[in-house]
PDB file of C-alpha atoms in Angstrom:
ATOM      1  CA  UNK A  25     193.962 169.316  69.148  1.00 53.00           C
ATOM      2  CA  UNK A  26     197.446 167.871  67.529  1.00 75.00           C
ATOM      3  CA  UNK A  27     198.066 164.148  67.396  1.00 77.00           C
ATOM      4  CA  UNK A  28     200.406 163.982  70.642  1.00 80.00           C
ATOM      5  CA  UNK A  29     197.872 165.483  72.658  1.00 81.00           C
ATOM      6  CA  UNK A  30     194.981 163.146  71.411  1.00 86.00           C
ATOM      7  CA  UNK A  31     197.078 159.959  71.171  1.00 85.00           C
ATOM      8  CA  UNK A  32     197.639 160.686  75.193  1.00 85.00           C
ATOM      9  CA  UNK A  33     194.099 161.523  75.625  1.00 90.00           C
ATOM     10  CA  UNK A  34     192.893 158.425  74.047  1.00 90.00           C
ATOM     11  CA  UNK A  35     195.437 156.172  76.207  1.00 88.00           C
ATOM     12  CA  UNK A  36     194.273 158.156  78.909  1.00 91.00           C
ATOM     13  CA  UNK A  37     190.974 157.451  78.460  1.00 91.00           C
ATOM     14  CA  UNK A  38     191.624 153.674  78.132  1.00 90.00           C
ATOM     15  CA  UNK A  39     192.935 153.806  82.027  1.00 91.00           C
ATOM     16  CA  UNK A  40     190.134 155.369  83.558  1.00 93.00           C
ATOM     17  CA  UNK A  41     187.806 153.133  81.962  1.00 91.00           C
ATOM     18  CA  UNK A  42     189.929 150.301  82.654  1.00 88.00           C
ATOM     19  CA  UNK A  43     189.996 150.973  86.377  1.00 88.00           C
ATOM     20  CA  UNK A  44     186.346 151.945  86.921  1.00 90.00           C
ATOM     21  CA  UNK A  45     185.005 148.962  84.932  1.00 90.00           C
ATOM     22  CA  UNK A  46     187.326 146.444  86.286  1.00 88.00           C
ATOM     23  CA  UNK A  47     188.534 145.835  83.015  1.00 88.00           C
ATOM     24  CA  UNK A  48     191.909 144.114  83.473  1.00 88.00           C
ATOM     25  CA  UNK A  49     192.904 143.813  79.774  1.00 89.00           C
ATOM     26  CA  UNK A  50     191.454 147.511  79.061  1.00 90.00           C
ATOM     27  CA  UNK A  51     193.142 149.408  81.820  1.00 89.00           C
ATOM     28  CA  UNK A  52     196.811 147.199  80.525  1.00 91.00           C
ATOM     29  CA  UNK A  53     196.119 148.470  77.209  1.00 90.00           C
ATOM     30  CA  UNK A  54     195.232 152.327  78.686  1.00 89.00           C
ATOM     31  CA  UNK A  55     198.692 151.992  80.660  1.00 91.00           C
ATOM     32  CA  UNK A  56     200.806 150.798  78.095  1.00 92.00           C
ATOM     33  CA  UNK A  57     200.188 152.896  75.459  1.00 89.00           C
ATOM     34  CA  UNK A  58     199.877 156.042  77.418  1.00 89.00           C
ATOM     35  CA  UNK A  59     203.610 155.229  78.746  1.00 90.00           C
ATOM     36  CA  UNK A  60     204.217 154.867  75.124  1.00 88.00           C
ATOM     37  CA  UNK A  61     203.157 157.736  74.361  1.00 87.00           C
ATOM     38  CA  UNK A  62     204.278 159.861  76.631  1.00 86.00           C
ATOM     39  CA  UNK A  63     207.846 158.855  76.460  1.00 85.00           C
ATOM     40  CA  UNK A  64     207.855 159.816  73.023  1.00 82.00           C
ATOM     41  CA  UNK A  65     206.448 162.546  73.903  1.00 81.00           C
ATOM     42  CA  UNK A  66     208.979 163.758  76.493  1.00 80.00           C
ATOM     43  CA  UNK A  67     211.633 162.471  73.982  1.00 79.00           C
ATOM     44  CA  UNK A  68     210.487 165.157  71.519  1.00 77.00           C
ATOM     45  CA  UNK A  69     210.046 167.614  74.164  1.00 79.00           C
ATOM     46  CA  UNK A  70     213.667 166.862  75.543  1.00 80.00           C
ATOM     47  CA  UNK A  71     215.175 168.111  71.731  1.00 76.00           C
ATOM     48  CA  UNK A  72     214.178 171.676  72.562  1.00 75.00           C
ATOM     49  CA  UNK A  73     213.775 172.018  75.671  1.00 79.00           C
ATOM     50  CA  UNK A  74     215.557 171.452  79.082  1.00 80.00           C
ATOM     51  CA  UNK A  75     214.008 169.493  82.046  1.00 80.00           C
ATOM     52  CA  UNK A  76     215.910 169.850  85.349  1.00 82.00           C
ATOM     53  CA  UNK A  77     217.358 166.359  86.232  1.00 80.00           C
ATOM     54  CA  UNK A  78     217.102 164.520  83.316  1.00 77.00           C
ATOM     55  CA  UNK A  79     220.879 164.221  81.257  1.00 76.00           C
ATOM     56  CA  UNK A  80     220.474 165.069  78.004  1.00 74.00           C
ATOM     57  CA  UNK A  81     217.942 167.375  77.551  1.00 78.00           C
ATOM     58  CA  UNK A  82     217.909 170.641  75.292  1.00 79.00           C
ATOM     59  CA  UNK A  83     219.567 168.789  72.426  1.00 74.00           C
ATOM     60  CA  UNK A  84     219.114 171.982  70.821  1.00 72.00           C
ATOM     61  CA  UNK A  85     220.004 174.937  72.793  1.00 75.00           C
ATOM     62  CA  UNK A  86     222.933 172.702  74.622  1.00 76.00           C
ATOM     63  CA  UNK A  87     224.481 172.204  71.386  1.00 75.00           C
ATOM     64  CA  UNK A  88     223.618 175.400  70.011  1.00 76.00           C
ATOM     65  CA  UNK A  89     227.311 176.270  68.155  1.00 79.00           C
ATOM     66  CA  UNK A  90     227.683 173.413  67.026  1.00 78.00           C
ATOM     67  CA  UNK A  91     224.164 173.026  65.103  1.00 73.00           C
ATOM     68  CA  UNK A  92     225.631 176.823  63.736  1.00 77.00           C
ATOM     69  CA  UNK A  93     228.976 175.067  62.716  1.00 80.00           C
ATOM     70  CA  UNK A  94     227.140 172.386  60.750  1.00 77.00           C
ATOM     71  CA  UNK A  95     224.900 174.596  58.633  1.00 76.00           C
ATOM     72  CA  UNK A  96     228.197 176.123  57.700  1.00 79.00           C
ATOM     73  CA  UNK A  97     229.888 172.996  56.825  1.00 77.00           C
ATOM     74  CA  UNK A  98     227.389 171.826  55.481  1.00 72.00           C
ATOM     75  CA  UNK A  99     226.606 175.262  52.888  1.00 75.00           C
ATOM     76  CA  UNK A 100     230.597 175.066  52.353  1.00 78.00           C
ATOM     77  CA  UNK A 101     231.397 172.187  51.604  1.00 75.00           C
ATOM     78  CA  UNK A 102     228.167 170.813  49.589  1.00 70.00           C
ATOM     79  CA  UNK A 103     227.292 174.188  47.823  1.00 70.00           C
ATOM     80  CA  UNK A 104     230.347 176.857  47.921  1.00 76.00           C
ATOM     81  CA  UNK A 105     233.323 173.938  46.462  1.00 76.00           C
ATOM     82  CA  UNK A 106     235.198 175.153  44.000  1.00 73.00           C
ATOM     83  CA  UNK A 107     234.088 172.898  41.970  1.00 75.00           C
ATOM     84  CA  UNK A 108     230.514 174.259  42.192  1.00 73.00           C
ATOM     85  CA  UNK A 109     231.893 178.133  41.656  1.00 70.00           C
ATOM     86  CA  UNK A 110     233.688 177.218  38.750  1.00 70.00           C
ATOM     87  CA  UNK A 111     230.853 175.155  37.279  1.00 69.00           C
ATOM     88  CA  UNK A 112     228.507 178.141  38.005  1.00 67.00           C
ATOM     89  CA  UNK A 113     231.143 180.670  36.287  1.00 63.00           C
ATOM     90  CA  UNK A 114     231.688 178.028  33.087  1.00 63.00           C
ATOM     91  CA  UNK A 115     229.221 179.016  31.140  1.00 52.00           C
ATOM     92  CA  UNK A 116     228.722 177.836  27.467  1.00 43.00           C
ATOM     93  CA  UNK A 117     227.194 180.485  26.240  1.00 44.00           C
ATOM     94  CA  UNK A 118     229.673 183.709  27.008  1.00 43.00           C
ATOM     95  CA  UNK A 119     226.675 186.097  26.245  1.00 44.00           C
ATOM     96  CA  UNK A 120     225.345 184.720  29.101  1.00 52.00           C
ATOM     97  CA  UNK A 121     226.657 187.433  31.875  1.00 64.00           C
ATOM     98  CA  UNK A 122     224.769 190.261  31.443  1.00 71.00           C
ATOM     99  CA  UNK A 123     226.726 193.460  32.398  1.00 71.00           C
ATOM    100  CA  UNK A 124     224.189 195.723  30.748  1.00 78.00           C
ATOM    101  CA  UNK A 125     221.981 196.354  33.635  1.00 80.00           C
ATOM    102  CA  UNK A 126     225.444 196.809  36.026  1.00 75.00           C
ATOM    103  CA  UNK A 127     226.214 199.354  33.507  1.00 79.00           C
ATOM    104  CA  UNK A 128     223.332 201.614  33.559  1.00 81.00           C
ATOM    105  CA  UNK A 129     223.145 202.114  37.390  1.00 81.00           C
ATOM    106  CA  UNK A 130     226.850 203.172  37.114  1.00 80.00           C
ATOM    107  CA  UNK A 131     227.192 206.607  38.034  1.00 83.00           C
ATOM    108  CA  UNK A 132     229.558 208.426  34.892  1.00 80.00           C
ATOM    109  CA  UNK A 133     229.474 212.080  35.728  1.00 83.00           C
ATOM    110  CA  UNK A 134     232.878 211.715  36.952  1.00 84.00           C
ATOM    111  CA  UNK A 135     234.206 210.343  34.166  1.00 80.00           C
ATOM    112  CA  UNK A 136     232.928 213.569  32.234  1.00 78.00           C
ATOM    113  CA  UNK A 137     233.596 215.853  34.782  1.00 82.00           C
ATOM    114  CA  UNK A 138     237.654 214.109  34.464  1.00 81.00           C
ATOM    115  CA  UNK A 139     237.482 214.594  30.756  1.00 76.00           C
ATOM    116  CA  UNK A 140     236.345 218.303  31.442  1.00 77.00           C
ATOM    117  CA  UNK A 141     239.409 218.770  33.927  1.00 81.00           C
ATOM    118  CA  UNK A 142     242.198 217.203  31.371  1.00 76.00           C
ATOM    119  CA  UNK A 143     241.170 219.274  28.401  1.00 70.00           C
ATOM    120  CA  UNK A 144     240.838 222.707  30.824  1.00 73.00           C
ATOM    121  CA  UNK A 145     244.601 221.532  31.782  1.00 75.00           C
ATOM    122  CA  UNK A 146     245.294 221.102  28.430  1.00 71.00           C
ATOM    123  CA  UNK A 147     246.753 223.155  25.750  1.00 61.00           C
ATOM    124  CA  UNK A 148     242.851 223.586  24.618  1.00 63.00           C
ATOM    125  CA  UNK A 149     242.184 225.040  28.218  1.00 67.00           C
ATOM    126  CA  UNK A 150     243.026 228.758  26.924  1.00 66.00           C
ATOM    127  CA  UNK A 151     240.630 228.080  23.241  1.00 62.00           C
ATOM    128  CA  UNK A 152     237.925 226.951  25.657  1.00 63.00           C
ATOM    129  CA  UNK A 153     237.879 229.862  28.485  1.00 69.00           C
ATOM    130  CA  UNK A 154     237.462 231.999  24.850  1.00 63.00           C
ATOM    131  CA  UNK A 155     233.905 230.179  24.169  1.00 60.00           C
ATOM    132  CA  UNK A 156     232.724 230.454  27.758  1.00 67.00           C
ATOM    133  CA  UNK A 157     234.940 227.938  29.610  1.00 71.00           C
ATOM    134  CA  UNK A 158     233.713 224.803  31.231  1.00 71.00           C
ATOM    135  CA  UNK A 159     230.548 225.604  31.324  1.00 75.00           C
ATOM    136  CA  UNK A 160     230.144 225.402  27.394  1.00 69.00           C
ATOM    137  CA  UNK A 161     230.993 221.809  27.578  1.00 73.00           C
ATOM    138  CA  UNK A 162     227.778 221.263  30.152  1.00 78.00           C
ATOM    139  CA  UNK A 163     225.652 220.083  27.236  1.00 78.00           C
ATOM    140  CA  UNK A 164     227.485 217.696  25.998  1.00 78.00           C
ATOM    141  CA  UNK A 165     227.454 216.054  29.233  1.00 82.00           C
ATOM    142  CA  UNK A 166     224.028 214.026  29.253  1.00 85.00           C
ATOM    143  CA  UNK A 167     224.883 212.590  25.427  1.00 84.00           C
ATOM    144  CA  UNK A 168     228.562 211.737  26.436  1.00 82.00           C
ATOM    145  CA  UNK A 169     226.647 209.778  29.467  1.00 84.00           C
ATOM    146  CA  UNK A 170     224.779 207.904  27.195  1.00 85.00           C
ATOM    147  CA  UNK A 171     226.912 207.364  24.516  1.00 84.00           C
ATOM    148  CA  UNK A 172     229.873 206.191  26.915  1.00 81.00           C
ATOM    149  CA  UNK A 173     227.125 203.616  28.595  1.00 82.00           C
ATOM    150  CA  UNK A 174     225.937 202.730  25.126  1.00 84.00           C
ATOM    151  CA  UNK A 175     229.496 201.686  23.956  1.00 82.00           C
ATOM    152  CA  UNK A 176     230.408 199.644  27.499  1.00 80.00           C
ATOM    153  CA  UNK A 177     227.338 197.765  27.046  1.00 81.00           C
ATOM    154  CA  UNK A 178     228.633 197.046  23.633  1.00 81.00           C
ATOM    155  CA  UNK A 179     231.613 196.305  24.604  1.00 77.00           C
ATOM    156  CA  UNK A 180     230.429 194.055  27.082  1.00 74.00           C
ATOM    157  CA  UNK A 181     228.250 191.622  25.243  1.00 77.00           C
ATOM    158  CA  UNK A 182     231.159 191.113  22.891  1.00 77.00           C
ATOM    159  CA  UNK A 183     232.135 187.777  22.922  1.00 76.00           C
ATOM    160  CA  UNK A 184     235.548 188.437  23.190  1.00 75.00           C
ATOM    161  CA  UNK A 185     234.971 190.378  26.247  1.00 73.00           C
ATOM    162  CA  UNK A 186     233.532 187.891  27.995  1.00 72.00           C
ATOM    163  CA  UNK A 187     236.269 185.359  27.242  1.00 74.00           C
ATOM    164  CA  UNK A 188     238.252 187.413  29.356  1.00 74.00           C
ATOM    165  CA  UNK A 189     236.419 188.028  31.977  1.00 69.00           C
ATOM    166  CA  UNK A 190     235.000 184.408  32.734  1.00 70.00           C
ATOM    167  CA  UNK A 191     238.774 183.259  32.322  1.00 72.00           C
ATOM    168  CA  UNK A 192     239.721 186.086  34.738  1.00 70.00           C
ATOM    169  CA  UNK A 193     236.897 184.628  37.395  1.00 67.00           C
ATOM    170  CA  UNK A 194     237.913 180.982  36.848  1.00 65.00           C
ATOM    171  CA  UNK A 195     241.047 182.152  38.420  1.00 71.00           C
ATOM    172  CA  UNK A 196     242.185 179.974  41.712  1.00 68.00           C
ATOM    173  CA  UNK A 197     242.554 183.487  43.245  1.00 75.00           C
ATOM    174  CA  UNK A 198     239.484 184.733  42.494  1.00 74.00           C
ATOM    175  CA  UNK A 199     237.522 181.595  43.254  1.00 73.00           C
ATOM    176  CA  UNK A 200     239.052 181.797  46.431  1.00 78.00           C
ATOM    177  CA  UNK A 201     238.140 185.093  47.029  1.00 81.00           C
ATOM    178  CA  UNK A 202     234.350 184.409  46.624  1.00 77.00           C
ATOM    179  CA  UNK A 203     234.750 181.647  49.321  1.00 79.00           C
ATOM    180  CA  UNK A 204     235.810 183.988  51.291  1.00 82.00           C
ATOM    181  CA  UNK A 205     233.067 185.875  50.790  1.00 81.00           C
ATOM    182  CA  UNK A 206     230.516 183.860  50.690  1.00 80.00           C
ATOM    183  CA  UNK A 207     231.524 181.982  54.279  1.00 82.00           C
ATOM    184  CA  UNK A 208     231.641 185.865  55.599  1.00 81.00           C
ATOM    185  CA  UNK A 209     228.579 186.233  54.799  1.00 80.00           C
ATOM    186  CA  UNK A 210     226.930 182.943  56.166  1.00 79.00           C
ATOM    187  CA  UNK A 211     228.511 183.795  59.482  1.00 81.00           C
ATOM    188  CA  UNK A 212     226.711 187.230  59.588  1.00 80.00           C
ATOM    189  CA  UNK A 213     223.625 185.076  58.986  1.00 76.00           C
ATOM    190  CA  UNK A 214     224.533 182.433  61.580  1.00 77.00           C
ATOM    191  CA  UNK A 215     225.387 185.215  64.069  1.00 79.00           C
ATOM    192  CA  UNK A 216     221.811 186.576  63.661  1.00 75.00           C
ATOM    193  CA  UNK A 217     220.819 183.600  64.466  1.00 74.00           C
ATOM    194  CA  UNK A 218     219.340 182.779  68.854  1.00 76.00           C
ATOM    195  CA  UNK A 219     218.865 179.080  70.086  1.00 72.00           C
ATOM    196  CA  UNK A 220     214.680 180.372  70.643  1.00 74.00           C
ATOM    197  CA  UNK A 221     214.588 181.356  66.447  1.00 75.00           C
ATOM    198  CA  UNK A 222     216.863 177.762  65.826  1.00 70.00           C
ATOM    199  CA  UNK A 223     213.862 175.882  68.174  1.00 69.00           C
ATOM    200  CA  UNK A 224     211.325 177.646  66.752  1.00 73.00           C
ATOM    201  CA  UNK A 225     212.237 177.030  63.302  1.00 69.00           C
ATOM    202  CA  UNK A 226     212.910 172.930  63.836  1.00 68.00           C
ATOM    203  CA  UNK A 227     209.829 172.322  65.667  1.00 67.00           C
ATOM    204  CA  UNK A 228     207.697 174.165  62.738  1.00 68.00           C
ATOM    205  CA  UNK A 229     209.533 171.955  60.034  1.00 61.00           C
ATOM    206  CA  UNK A 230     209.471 168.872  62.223  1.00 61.00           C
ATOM    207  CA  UNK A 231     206.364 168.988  64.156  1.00 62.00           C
ATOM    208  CA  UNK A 232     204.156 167.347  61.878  1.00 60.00           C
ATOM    209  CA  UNK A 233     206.652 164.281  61.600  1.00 63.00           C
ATOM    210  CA  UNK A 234     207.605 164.231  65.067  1.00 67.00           C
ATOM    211  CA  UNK A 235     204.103 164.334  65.672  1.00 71.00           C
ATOM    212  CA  UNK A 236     203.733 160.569  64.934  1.00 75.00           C
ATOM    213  CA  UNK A 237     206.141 158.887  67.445  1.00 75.00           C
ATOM    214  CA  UNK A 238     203.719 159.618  69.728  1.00 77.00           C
ATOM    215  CA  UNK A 239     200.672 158.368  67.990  1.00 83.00           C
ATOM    216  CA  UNK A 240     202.763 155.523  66.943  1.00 81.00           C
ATOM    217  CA  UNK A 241     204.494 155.181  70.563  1.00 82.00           C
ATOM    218  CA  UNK A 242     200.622 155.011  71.721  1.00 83.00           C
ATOM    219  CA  UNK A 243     199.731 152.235  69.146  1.00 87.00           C
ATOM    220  CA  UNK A 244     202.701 150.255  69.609  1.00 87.00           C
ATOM    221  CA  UNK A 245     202.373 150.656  73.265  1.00 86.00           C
ATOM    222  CA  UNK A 246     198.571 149.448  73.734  1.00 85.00           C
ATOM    223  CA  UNK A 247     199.349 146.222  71.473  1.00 89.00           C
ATOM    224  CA  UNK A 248     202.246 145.005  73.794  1.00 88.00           C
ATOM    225  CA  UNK A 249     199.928 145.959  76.999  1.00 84.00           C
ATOM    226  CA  UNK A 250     197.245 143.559  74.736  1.00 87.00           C
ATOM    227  CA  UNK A 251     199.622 141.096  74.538  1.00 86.00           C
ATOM    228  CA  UNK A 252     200.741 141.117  78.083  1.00 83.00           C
ATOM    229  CA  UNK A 253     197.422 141.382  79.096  1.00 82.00           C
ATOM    230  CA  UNK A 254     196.320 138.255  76.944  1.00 84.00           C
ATOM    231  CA  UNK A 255     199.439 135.940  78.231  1.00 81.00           C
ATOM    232  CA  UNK A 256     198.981 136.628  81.766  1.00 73.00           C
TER     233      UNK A 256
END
């Protein structure tokens, strides 16, 4: 049983025994804090959900772009600043960016099979069709695959290298570019995205809290039913 449902069971409880024992302050009490409660309930309800006649309700689903429209904002403009992008690409240490792992998943059989084609077109084309053509140079083609990723990766972790590349990221261009992206990309999120999965993902986050303006609603509720009770 959750708090909401107990807290109105309780208050509930209080009436009934109020009324049956003739128990003026008890049954005040019962009344007040099971209004208490559920109004706060309903007022929790009334976020998700809509309840013919009442104005207002299904904060959620009513106002369903706009909650989409603020996540975006709110990624964009706290997270995805240029600022932020250009802190993240300002690195102090240029060894930092990694290419080597890029490197290795980078298919280069074309670049052998293009070195193949210029020297067949080449004045060497007519030596080479005398040792078997093409086809002799098919062994060399796994070492010239490692040896070419071997010397990128190199080349890569120079220091030098790097220079150049974060300065070429750090560009307002490019910068811009990855905003571009990167809002492209939350809107493919936020388009996945159905009022139901939006409800369903508040109330698990907020249930727990929300959870407590009703048992406090109940509290609060039965006290001023005490005192009215008491004064009267």
């Amino acid at each position: 049983m959750n708090k909401s449902l107990l807290t109105n069971v309780i208050a509930a409880s209080f009436v009934v025994l109020g009324y049956f024992m003739a128990q003026p302050l008890i049954l005040t009490v019962g009344l007040f804090a099971l209004s208490g409660a559920v109004t706060n309930w309903l007022a929790v309800y009334m976020l998700f959900e809509k309840v013919p006649g009442l104005y207002g309700s299904g904060v959620v689903p009513n106002r369903f772009e706009e909650f989409k429209a603020g996540i975006k904002h709110l990624m964009m403009v706290q997270f995805f600043t240029e600022e932020n992008i250009d802190r993240f690409l300002t690195v102090s240490d240029s060894k930092a960016i990694n290419l080597a792992p890029v490197i290795d998943k980078v298919d280069l059989a074309p670049s052998f099979d293009a070195l193949v084609s210029t020297v067949e077109k080449s004045s060497l084309g007519a030596m080479l069709a005398m040792f078997g053509g093409t086809e002799a140079l098919l062994p060399l083609k796994e070492p010239f695959i490692e040896k070419m990723k071997q010397s990128l990766i190199e080349l890569s972790a120079s220091e030098q290298f790097n220079q150049i590349l974060l300065n070429e990221l750090e560009q307002p261009n490019v910068i811009a570019d990855i905003q571009a992206k990167v809002a492209n990309i939350v809107d493919q999120r936020l388009n996945e995205l159905t009022p139901e999965l939006v409800k369903q993902i508040i109330q698990e986050m907020i249930k727990q809290h929300l959870g407590w303006l009703v048992v406090w609603g109940g509290v609060f509720g039965g006290l001023i039913g005490a005192f009215a009770a008491l004064i009267s």
